[in-house]
Amino acid sequence: MDALDTLKAKYLTAVANVGDEAGLEDLRVAALGKKGEISALMSGLGKMEPDQRRAAGAMLNVLKDEIDAALRAKKAALGDATLNERLRSEWLDVTLPGRPRRVGTIHPVSQVMEELTAIFADMGFAVAEGPQVESDWYNFDALNIPPEHPARQEHDTFFMNRAEGDNRPPHVLRTHTSPVQIRAMAAQGAPIRVIAPGRVYRMDMDQTHTPMFHQVEGLAIDRNISMANLKWVLEEFCRAFFEVPSVELRFRASHFPFTEPSAEVDIRCSWEGGQLKIGQGDKWMEILGSGMVHPKVLSAAGVNPDEWQGFAFGMGIDRIAMLKYGIPDLRAFFESDLRWLRHYGFAALNMPDLAGGLSA
Ligand code: DAH
């Protein structure tokens, strides 16, 4: 049957040459579809003599199977090719570095506030807040700094304007976080354990001073709190904050109107090759002021000094941030220079906690 050989050659060549699945389907319909060439030959069998029909039928079935097999093999091959093409064009390089984060960074001051809040929270201190525009009574008088006290001049205070004809003493931009001691005790009474981190203002500007800076106030009042408790709390804080195994603190007698006795606290450190190391060396650096809260301050806040006593301290946040993270110039903190922020900033969403590592 030459005709069948010709038909077979025609379809096998066409199947070999077809390039896509739609073309292949056309070929299947043309050969094996209801009106296809092979089907037409099959229906012609009915008119044949029985012997002829058996032989021709068998050959037609073989041809049909061969073409069918060729179509299926080609369909599988085209499927593989499609998949390979997708794999080639849609690949993903999992070794590429991740996309840089675009959510900005956490300012070192915010980072340090979170760190010290975590440390003091662990020692049972809550966070207290007060207004930045403060009355002179809270900022000075209640803290045992009467109107003619020289400390008022030392604070280089910013005064707010009063309306014309209003002769009350002007409000001030708070010069320290100490007024929050008064507000917290007045609101909560004793016993109390709080820290108050926040912004403070003084009219001063050079390499180590900016008109706005940050302090954290600490206050612990109970029935028999002593300087020993103060010393332990501060050592514990410094060790955790500077992330060193041990620190050494030096208490120097000093004077603040709101504490009696008062002490300034230095931390042992070394400056080798311009590199600051906390906890070792033969240098001392002042980091805070502290003391036992003055009875007049307790009274001003409505706490009975015959029943209650405790310690307070005040520390510069920007300064300890500079020390911990090796930041040389204070003024750069507040210049909003993106390059500085990217360099010294911290990853957003990494909340400092004692268990996970403060600055990890
Ligand atoms: N308020 C003081 C300042 O700004 C710092 C300070 C000293 C706060 C001693 C205190 C303290 O609570 O006990 O310089």
Short mmCIF file of C-alpha atoms and ligand atoms in Angstrom, two decimals:
data_model
loop_
_atom_site.label_atom_id
_atom_site.label_comp_id
_atom_site.label_asym_id
_atom_site.label_seq_id
_atom_site.Cartn_x
_atom_site.Cartn_y
_atom_site.Cartn_z
CA MET A 1 0.00 0.00 0.00
CA ASP A 2 2.07 2.88 -1.30
CA ALA A 3 -0.70 5.30 -0.48
CA LEU A 4 -0.43 4.45 3.20
CA ASP A 5 3.38 4.82 3.17
CA THR A 6 2.98 8.21 1.54
CA LEU A 7 0.40 9.21 4.14
CA LYS A 8 2.64 7.99 6.97
CA ALA A 9 5.68 9.86 5.60
CA LYS A 10 3.58 13.01 5.17
CA TYR A 11 2.31 13.04 8.75
CA LEU A 12 5.53 11.92 10.45
CA THR A 13 7.47 14.69 8.61
CA ALA A 14 4.82 17.26 9.44
CA VAL A 15 4.81 16.22 13.10
CA ALA A 16 8.61 16.39 13.21
CA ASN A 17 8.57 19.91 11.78
CA VAL A 18 5.68 21.46 13.67
CA GLY A 19 6.89 24.04 16.20
CA ASP A 20 3.99 24.64 18.58
CA GLU A 21 1.14 22.85 20.29
CA ALA A 22 -1.58 24.56 18.21
CA GLY A 23 0.04 23.37 14.94
CA LEU A 24 0.32 19.89 16.40
CA GLU A 25 -3.39 19.84 17.25
CA ASP A 26 -4.21 20.85 13.65
CA LEU A 27 -2.18 17.87 12.45
CA ARG A 28 -3.98 15.51 14.83
CA VAL A 29 -7.38 16.69 13.56
CA ALA A 30 -6.25 16.42 9.92
CA ALA A 31 -5.04 12.83 10.42
CA LEU A 32 -7.11 11.25 13.17
CA GLY A 33 -10.03 13.61 13.67
CA LYS A 34 -13.57 12.51 12.74
CA LYS A 35 -13.15 13.98 9.24
CA GLY A 36 -9.40 13.28 9.08
CA GLU A 37 -7.62 11.35 6.39
CA ILE A 38 -7.11 8.16 8.37
CA SER A 39 -10.71 8.18 9.58
CA ALA A 40 -11.86 8.58 5.96
CA LEU A 41 -9.82 5.55 4.93
CA MET A 42 -11.23 3.59 7.90
CA SER A 43 -14.80 4.32 6.82
CA GLY A 44 -13.88 3.10 3.30
CA LEU A 45 -13.18 -0.36 4.75
CA GLY A 46 -16.89 -1.14 4.85
CA LYS A 47 -17.05 -1.31 1.08
CA MET A 48 -14.24 -3.87 0.82
CA GLU A 49 -14.39 -7.64 0.52
CA PRO A 50 -13.92 -9.34 3.93
CA ASP A 51 -10.31 -10.59 3.24
CA GLN A 52 -9.20 -7.31 1.78
CA ARG A 53 -10.86 -5.48 4.66
CA ARG A 54 -9.01 -7.50 7.30
CA ALA A 55 -5.59 -6.84 5.76
CA ALA A 56 -6.27 -3.16 5.03
CA GLY A 57 -7.82 -2.66 8.44
CA ALA A 58 -4.81 -4.08 10.20
CA MET A 59 -2.45 -1.84 8.21
CA LEU A 60 -4.61 1.21 8.84
CA ASN A 61 -4.63 0.49 12.57
CA VAL A 62 -0.84 0.21 12.60
CA LEU A 63 -0.58 3.50 10.70
CA LYS A 64 -3.07 5.15 13.07
CA ASP A 65 -1.11 3.97 16.08
CA GLU A 66 2.19 5.15 14.61
CA ILE A 67 0.85 8.61 13.87
CA ASP A 68 -0.84 8.75 17.26
CA ALA A 69 2.42 7.77 18.98
CA ALA A 70 4.34 10.41 17.00
CA LEU A 71 1.77 13.06 17.94
CA ARG A 72 1.97 12.15 21.65
CA ALA A 73 5.77 12.09 21.68
CA LYS A 74 5.86 15.48 19.99
CA LYS A 75 3.30 16.88 22.40
CA ALA A 76 5.46 15.78 25.34
CA ALA A 77 8.56 17.26 23.71
CA LEU A 78 6.81 20.59 23.06
CA GLY A 79 5.61 20.59 26.70
CA ASP A 80 9.16 20.10 27.94
CA ALA A 81 10.38 22.88 25.68
CA THR A 82 7.72 25.25 27.05
CA LEU A 83 8.72 24.37 30.60
CA ASN A 84 12.40 24.80 29.83
CA GLU A 85 11.70 28.16 28.25
CA ARG A 86 9.81 29.26 31.39
CA LEU A 87 12.60 28.00 33.62
CA ARG A 88 15.08 29.94 31.51
CA SER A 89 13.15 33.21 31.47
CA GLU A 90 11.60 33.15 34.97
CA TRP A 91 14.61 32.12 37.05
CA LEU A 92 15.35 33.60 40.45
CA ASP A 93 18.84 33.98 41.87
CA VAL A 94 18.42 33.12 45.55
CA THR A 95 22.05 34.08 46.20
CA LEU A 96 21.39 37.77 45.43
CA PRO A 97 21.55 40.04 48.49
CA GLY A 98 18.16 41.15 49.86
CA ARG A 99 16.69 44.49 48.84
CA PRO A 100 17.93 47.34 51.06
CA ARG A 101 15.30 48.44 53.59
CA ARG A 102 13.57 51.67 52.69
CA VAL A 103 11.92 52.49 56.01
CA GLY A 104 14.67 54.73 57.38
CA THR A 105 16.66 54.14 60.55
CA ILE A 106 16.22 54.66 64.26
CA HIS A 107 18.10 57.71 65.58
CA PRO A 108 20.82 56.85 68.14
CA VAL A 109 18.99 58.95 70.77
CA SER A 110 15.77 56.96 70.26
CA GLN A 111 17.77 53.74 70.31
CA VAL A 112 19.48 54.67 73.59
CA MET A 113 16.15 55.72 75.14
CA GLU A 114 14.72 52.31 74.26
CA GLU A 115 17.79 50.60 75.66
CA LEU A 116 17.76 52.41 78.97
CA THR A 117 14.00 52.00 79.30
CA ALA A 118 14.47 48.23 78.89
CA ILE A 119 17.22 48.15 81.51
CA PHE A 120 15.38 50.22 84.12
CA ALA A 121 12.08 48.42 83.43
CA ASP A 122 13.91 45.24 84.39
CA MET A 123 14.73 46.86 87.76
CA GLY A 124 11.12 47.85 88.34
CA PHE A 125 11.20 51.47 87.08
CA ALA A 126 8.18 52.77 85.12
CA VAL A 127 8.46 55.59 82.58
CA ALA A 128 7.07 58.98 83.66
CA GLU A 129 6.55 62.03 81.47
CA GLY A 130 6.12 65.75 81.85
CA PRO A 131 5.65 68.79 79.61
CA GLN A 132 8.57 70.45 77.82
CA VAL A 133 7.00 73.86 78.39
CA GLU A 134 7.06 73.92 82.16
CA SER A 135 6.09 76.36 84.90
CA ASP A 136 8.97 77.92 86.79
CA TRP A 137 7.54 76.37 89.95
CA TYR A 138 8.04 72.79 88.71
CA ASN A 139 11.32 73.55 86.96
CA PHE A 140 12.86 75.48 89.89
CA ASP A 141 10.93 76.27 93.09
CA ALA A 142 9.65 72.77 93.80
CA LEU A 143 13.21 71.52 93.30
CA ASN A 144 14.47 73.82 96.05
CA ILE A 145 15.78 76.43 93.61
CA PRO A 146 14.14 79.69 94.86
CA PRO A 147 13.95 82.76 92.58
CA GLU A 148 17.26 84.32 93.64
CA HIS A 149 19.20 81.05 93.69
CA PRO A 150 22.34 81.20 91.48
CA ALA A 151 21.43 77.85 89.90
CA ARG A 152 18.69 79.66 87.98
CA GLN A 153 21.31 81.69 86.15
CA GLU A 154 23.48 78.64 85.51
CA HIS A 155 20.68 76.97 83.63
CA ASP A 156 20.65 79.48 80.72
CA THR A 157 16.89 79.23 80.61
CA PHE A 158 14.63 79.89 77.61
CA PHE A 159 11.58 81.87 78.77
CA MET A 160 8.20 81.83 77.04
CA ASN A 161 6.37 85.09 76.32
CA ARG A 162 3.37 86.04 78.39
CA ALA A 163 0.45 87.89 76.86
CA GLU A 164 0.57 91.68 77.24
CA GLY A 165 -0.50 92.67 80.74
CA ASP A 166 -0.12 89.15 82.18
CA ASN A 167 2.33 89.61 85.02
CA ARG A 168 2.61 86.03 86.22
CA PRO A 169 6.12 84.58 86.00
CA PRO A 170 6.75 83.22 82.50
CA HIS A 171 6.78 79.52 81.69
CA VAL A 172 10.15 78.11 80.67
CA LEU A 173 11.39 75.40 78.34
CA ARG A 174 12.34 72.86 80.99
CA THR A 175 16.08 73.02 81.65
CA HIS A 176 16.23 69.47 83.02
CA THR A 177 14.04 66.41 83.49
CA SER A 178 14.01 66.89 87.28
CA PRO A 179 10.53 68.57 87.32
CA VAL A 180 9.12 65.19 86.28
CA GLN A 181 10.16 63.95 89.75
CA ILE A 182 7.72 66.43 91.28
CA ARG A 183 4.90 65.64 88.83
CA ALA A 184 5.30 61.88 89.26
CA MET A 185 5.37 62.04 93.08
CA ALA A 186 2.45 64.48 93.18
CA ALA A 187 0.40 62.20 90.94
CA GLN A 188 1.39 58.85 92.40
CA GLY A 189 2.71 59.43 95.89
CA ALA A 190 5.18 57.05 97.51
CA PRO A 191 6.57 54.45 97.17
CA ILE A 192 7.57 55.18 93.59
CA ARG A 193 10.18 54.07 91.08
CA VAL A 194 10.29 55.96 87.77
CA ILE A 195 12.60 57.14 85.05
CA ALA A 196 11.80 60.15 82.88
CA PRO A 197 13.65 60.35 79.57
CA GLY A 198 13.03 63.42 77.43
CA ARG A 199 14.04 66.66 75.81
CA VAL A 200 15.48 69.58 77.75
CA TYR A 201 16.57 73.07 76.66
CA ARG A 202 19.37 75.47 77.52
CA MET A 203 20.71 78.48 75.68
CA ASP A 204 24.07 77.01 74.83
CA MET A 205 25.77 75.98 71.59
CA ASP A 206 29.26 74.63 70.95
CA GLN A 207 30.90 71.32 70.12
CA THR A 208 29.52 69.64 73.24
CA HIS A 209 26.33 71.66 73.75
CA THR A 210 23.15 72.06 71.72
CA PRO A 211 20.15 74.25 72.73
CA MET A 212 18.01 71.11 72.88
CA PHE A 213 19.36 67.88 74.30
CA HIS A 214 18.13 64.82 76.18
CA GLN A 215 18.25 63.70 79.77
CA VAL A 216 16.93 60.81 81.73
CA GLU A 217 15.84 61.35 85.30
CA GLY A 218 15.66 58.52 87.82
CA LEU A 219 13.72 58.50 91.06
CA ALA A 220 13.25 55.80 93.70
CA ILE A 221 11.36 56.60 96.91
CA ASP A 222 10.51 54.12 99.63
CA ARG A 223 10.79 53.78 103.41
CA ASN A 224 14.50 53.00 103.67
CA ILE A 225 16.21 53.58 100.34
CA SER A 226 19.85 54.62 100.73
CA MET A 227 22.89 55.69 98.72
CA ALA A 228 23.86 52.00 98.61
CA ASN A 229 20.74 51.27 96.54
CA LEU A 230 21.64 54.18 94.26
CA LYS A 231 25.14 52.80 93.77
CA TRP A 232 23.90 49.31 92.92
CA VAL A 233 21.24 50.57 90.50
CA LEU A 234 23.74 52.78 88.67
CA GLU A 235 26.37 50.05 88.44
CA GLU A 236 23.81 47.58 87.21
CA PHE A 237 22.62 50.10 84.64
CA CYS A 238 26.12 50.94 83.37
CA ARG A 239 27.12 47.29 83.05
CA ALA A 240 23.97 46.46 81.06
CA PHE A 241 24.03 49.63 78.99
CA PHE A 242 27.69 49.55 77.96
CA GLU A 243 27.42 45.77 77.50
CA VAL A 244 30.60 45.01 79.48
CA PRO A 245 31.14 42.36 82.17
CA SER A 246 31.94 44.89 84.91
CA VAL A 247 32.18 48.63 85.51
CA GLU A 248 33.66 50.76 88.24
CA LEU A 249 31.96 53.94 89.39
CA ARG A 250 33.41 56.76 91.47
CA PHE A 251 31.11 58.94 93.59
CA ARG A 252 32.41 62.49 94.04
CA ALA A 253 30.78 64.74 96.61
CA SER A 254 28.98 67.56 94.84
CA HIS A 255 26.08 69.95 95.27
CA PHE A 256 22.60 70.10 93.79
CA PRO A 257 19.79 72.08 95.46
CA PHE A 258 17.38 69.13 95.13
CA THR A 259 19.56 66.45 96.74
CA GLU A 260 21.35 66.12 100.07
CA PRO A 261 23.91 64.61 100.05
CA SER A 262 24.73 64.97 96.36
CA ALA A 263 27.26 63.14 94.25
CA GLU A 264 28.56 63.30 90.75
CA VAL A 265 29.35 59.92 89.31
CA ASP A 266 32.35 59.06 87.13
CA ILE A 267 32.93 55.82 85.25
CA ARG A 268 36.35 54.15 84.85
CA CYS A 269 37.50 54.12 81.24
CA SER A 270 40.49 54.25 78.94
CA TRP A 271 41.20 56.26 75.81
CA GLU A 272 43.74 54.23 73.88
CA GLY A 273 44.42 55.33 70.31
CA GLY A 274 41.34 57.52 70.42
CA GLN A 275 39.23 54.48 71.28
CA LEU A 276 37.11 54.65 74.39
CA LYS A 277 36.87 51.53 76.54
CA ILE A 278 34.44 51.45 79.45
CA GLY A 279 35.23 49.42 82.59
CA GLN A 280 39.01 49.43 82.34
CA GLY A 281 41.94 51.87 82.20
CA ASP A 282 43.04 54.76 84.42
CA LYS A 283 40.73 57.57 83.30
CA TRP A 284 37.46 58.73 84.81
CA MET A 285 34.58 60.27 82.94
CA GLU A 286 31.65 62.06 84.50
CA ILE A 287 28.32 60.59 83.43
CA LEU A 288 25.66 61.85 85.82
CA GLY A 289 24.53 63.79 88.88
CA SER A 290 22.71 62.15 91.75
CA GLY A 291 21.91 62.18 95.45
CA MET A 292 19.34 61.57 98.16
CA VAL A 293 16.18 63.56 97.41
CA HIS A 294 16.03 66.71 99.56
CA PRO A 295 13.24 66.71 102.18
CA LYS A 296 11.96 70.03 100.78
CA VAL A 297 11.55 68.40 97.35
CA LEU A 298 9.53 65.54 98.86
CA SER A 299 7.36 68.07 100.71
CA ALA A 300 6.82 70.16 97.59
CA ALA A 301 5.52 67.03 95.86
CA GLY A 302 3.23 66.15 98.77
CA VAL A 303 5.33 63.26 100.08
CA ASN A 304 6.04 63.22 103.82
CA PRO A 305 9.84 63.36 104.35
CA ASP A 306 9.51 61.89 107.85
CA GLU A 307 8.11 58.73 106.33
CA TRP A 308 9.77 58.44 102.94
CA GLN A 309 13.22 58.86 101.48
CA GLY A 310 15.07 57.91 98.32
CA PHE A 311 17.50 58.73 95.58
CA ALA A 312 17.38 60.62 92.30
CA PHE A 313 19.77 60.98 89.41
CA GLY A 314 19.99 62.84 86.11
CA MET A 315 22.03 61.72 83.14
CA GLY A 316 22.68 63.14 79.66
CA ILE A 317 21.33 60.72 77.06
CA ASP A 318 23.14 62.21 74.07
CA ARG A 319 26.40 61.94 75.94
CA ILE A 320 26.07 58.26 76.80
CA ALA A 321 24.93 57.60 73.21
CA MET A 322 28.13 59.27 71.96
CA LEU A 323 30.21 57.22 74.39
CA LYS A 324 28.59 53.89 73.59
CA TYR A 325 28.45 54.26 69.82
CA GLY A 326 31.64 56.26 69.23
CA ILE A 327 29.91 59.34 67.82
CA PRO A 328 32.33 62.29 67.88
CA ASP A 329 30.25 65.47 67.46
CA LEU A 330 27.07 66.22 69.40
CA ARG A 331 25.81 68.84 66.96
CA ALA A 332 25.53 66.24 64.16
CA PHE A 333 22.80 64.53 66.23
CA PHE A 334 20.33 67.23 65.29
CA GLU A 335 21.36 68.24 61.78
CA SER A 336 19.18 65.63 60.03
CA ASP A 337 21.96 64.78 57.58
CA LEU A 338 20.79 61.60 55.82
CA ARG A 339 24.34 60.27 55.43
CA TRP A 340 24.88 60.60 59.18
CA LEU A 341 21.52 59.00 59.96
CA ARG A 342 22.23 56.06 57.65
CA HIS A 343 25.65 55.59 59.20
CA TYR A 344 24.74 55.88 62.87
CA GLY A 345 21.08 54.82 62.65
CA PHE A 346 19.71 51.49 63.87
CA ALA A 347 17.54 48.98 62.06
CA ALA A 348 13.87 49.78 62.50
CA LEU A 349 11.75 47.11 64.22
CA ASN A 350 14.66 45.79 66.29
CA MET A 351 13.42 46.54 69.78
CA PRO A 352 16.24 46.45 72.34
CA ASP A 353 15.62 43.96 75.11
CA LEU A 354 17.86 42.52 77.79
CA ALA A 355 17.43 38.88 76.81
CA GLY A 356 17.99 39.40 73.10
CA GLY A 357 20.92 41.81 73.41
CA LEU A 358 20.44 45.55 73.60
CA SER A 359 22.16 46.73 70.43
CA ALA A 360 22.31 43.39 68.54
N1 DAH B 1 19.02 68.17 87.03
C1 DAH B 1 20.46 68.11 87.03
C2 DAH B 1 21.03 68.80 85.81
O1 DAH B 1 20.32 68.98 84.87
C3 DAH B 1 20.95 66.67 87.01
C4 DAH B 1 20.64 65.97 88.28
C5 DAH B 1 21.53 65.98 89.33
C6 DAH B 1 19.42 65.32 88.45
C7 DAH B 1 21.28 65.32 90.51
C8 DAH B 1 19.14 64.67 89.66
C9 DAH B 1 20.09 64.71 90.69
O2 DAH B 1 18.00 64.01 89.85
O3 DAH B 1 19.81 64.01 91.84
O4 DAH B 1 22.16 69.15 85.79
#
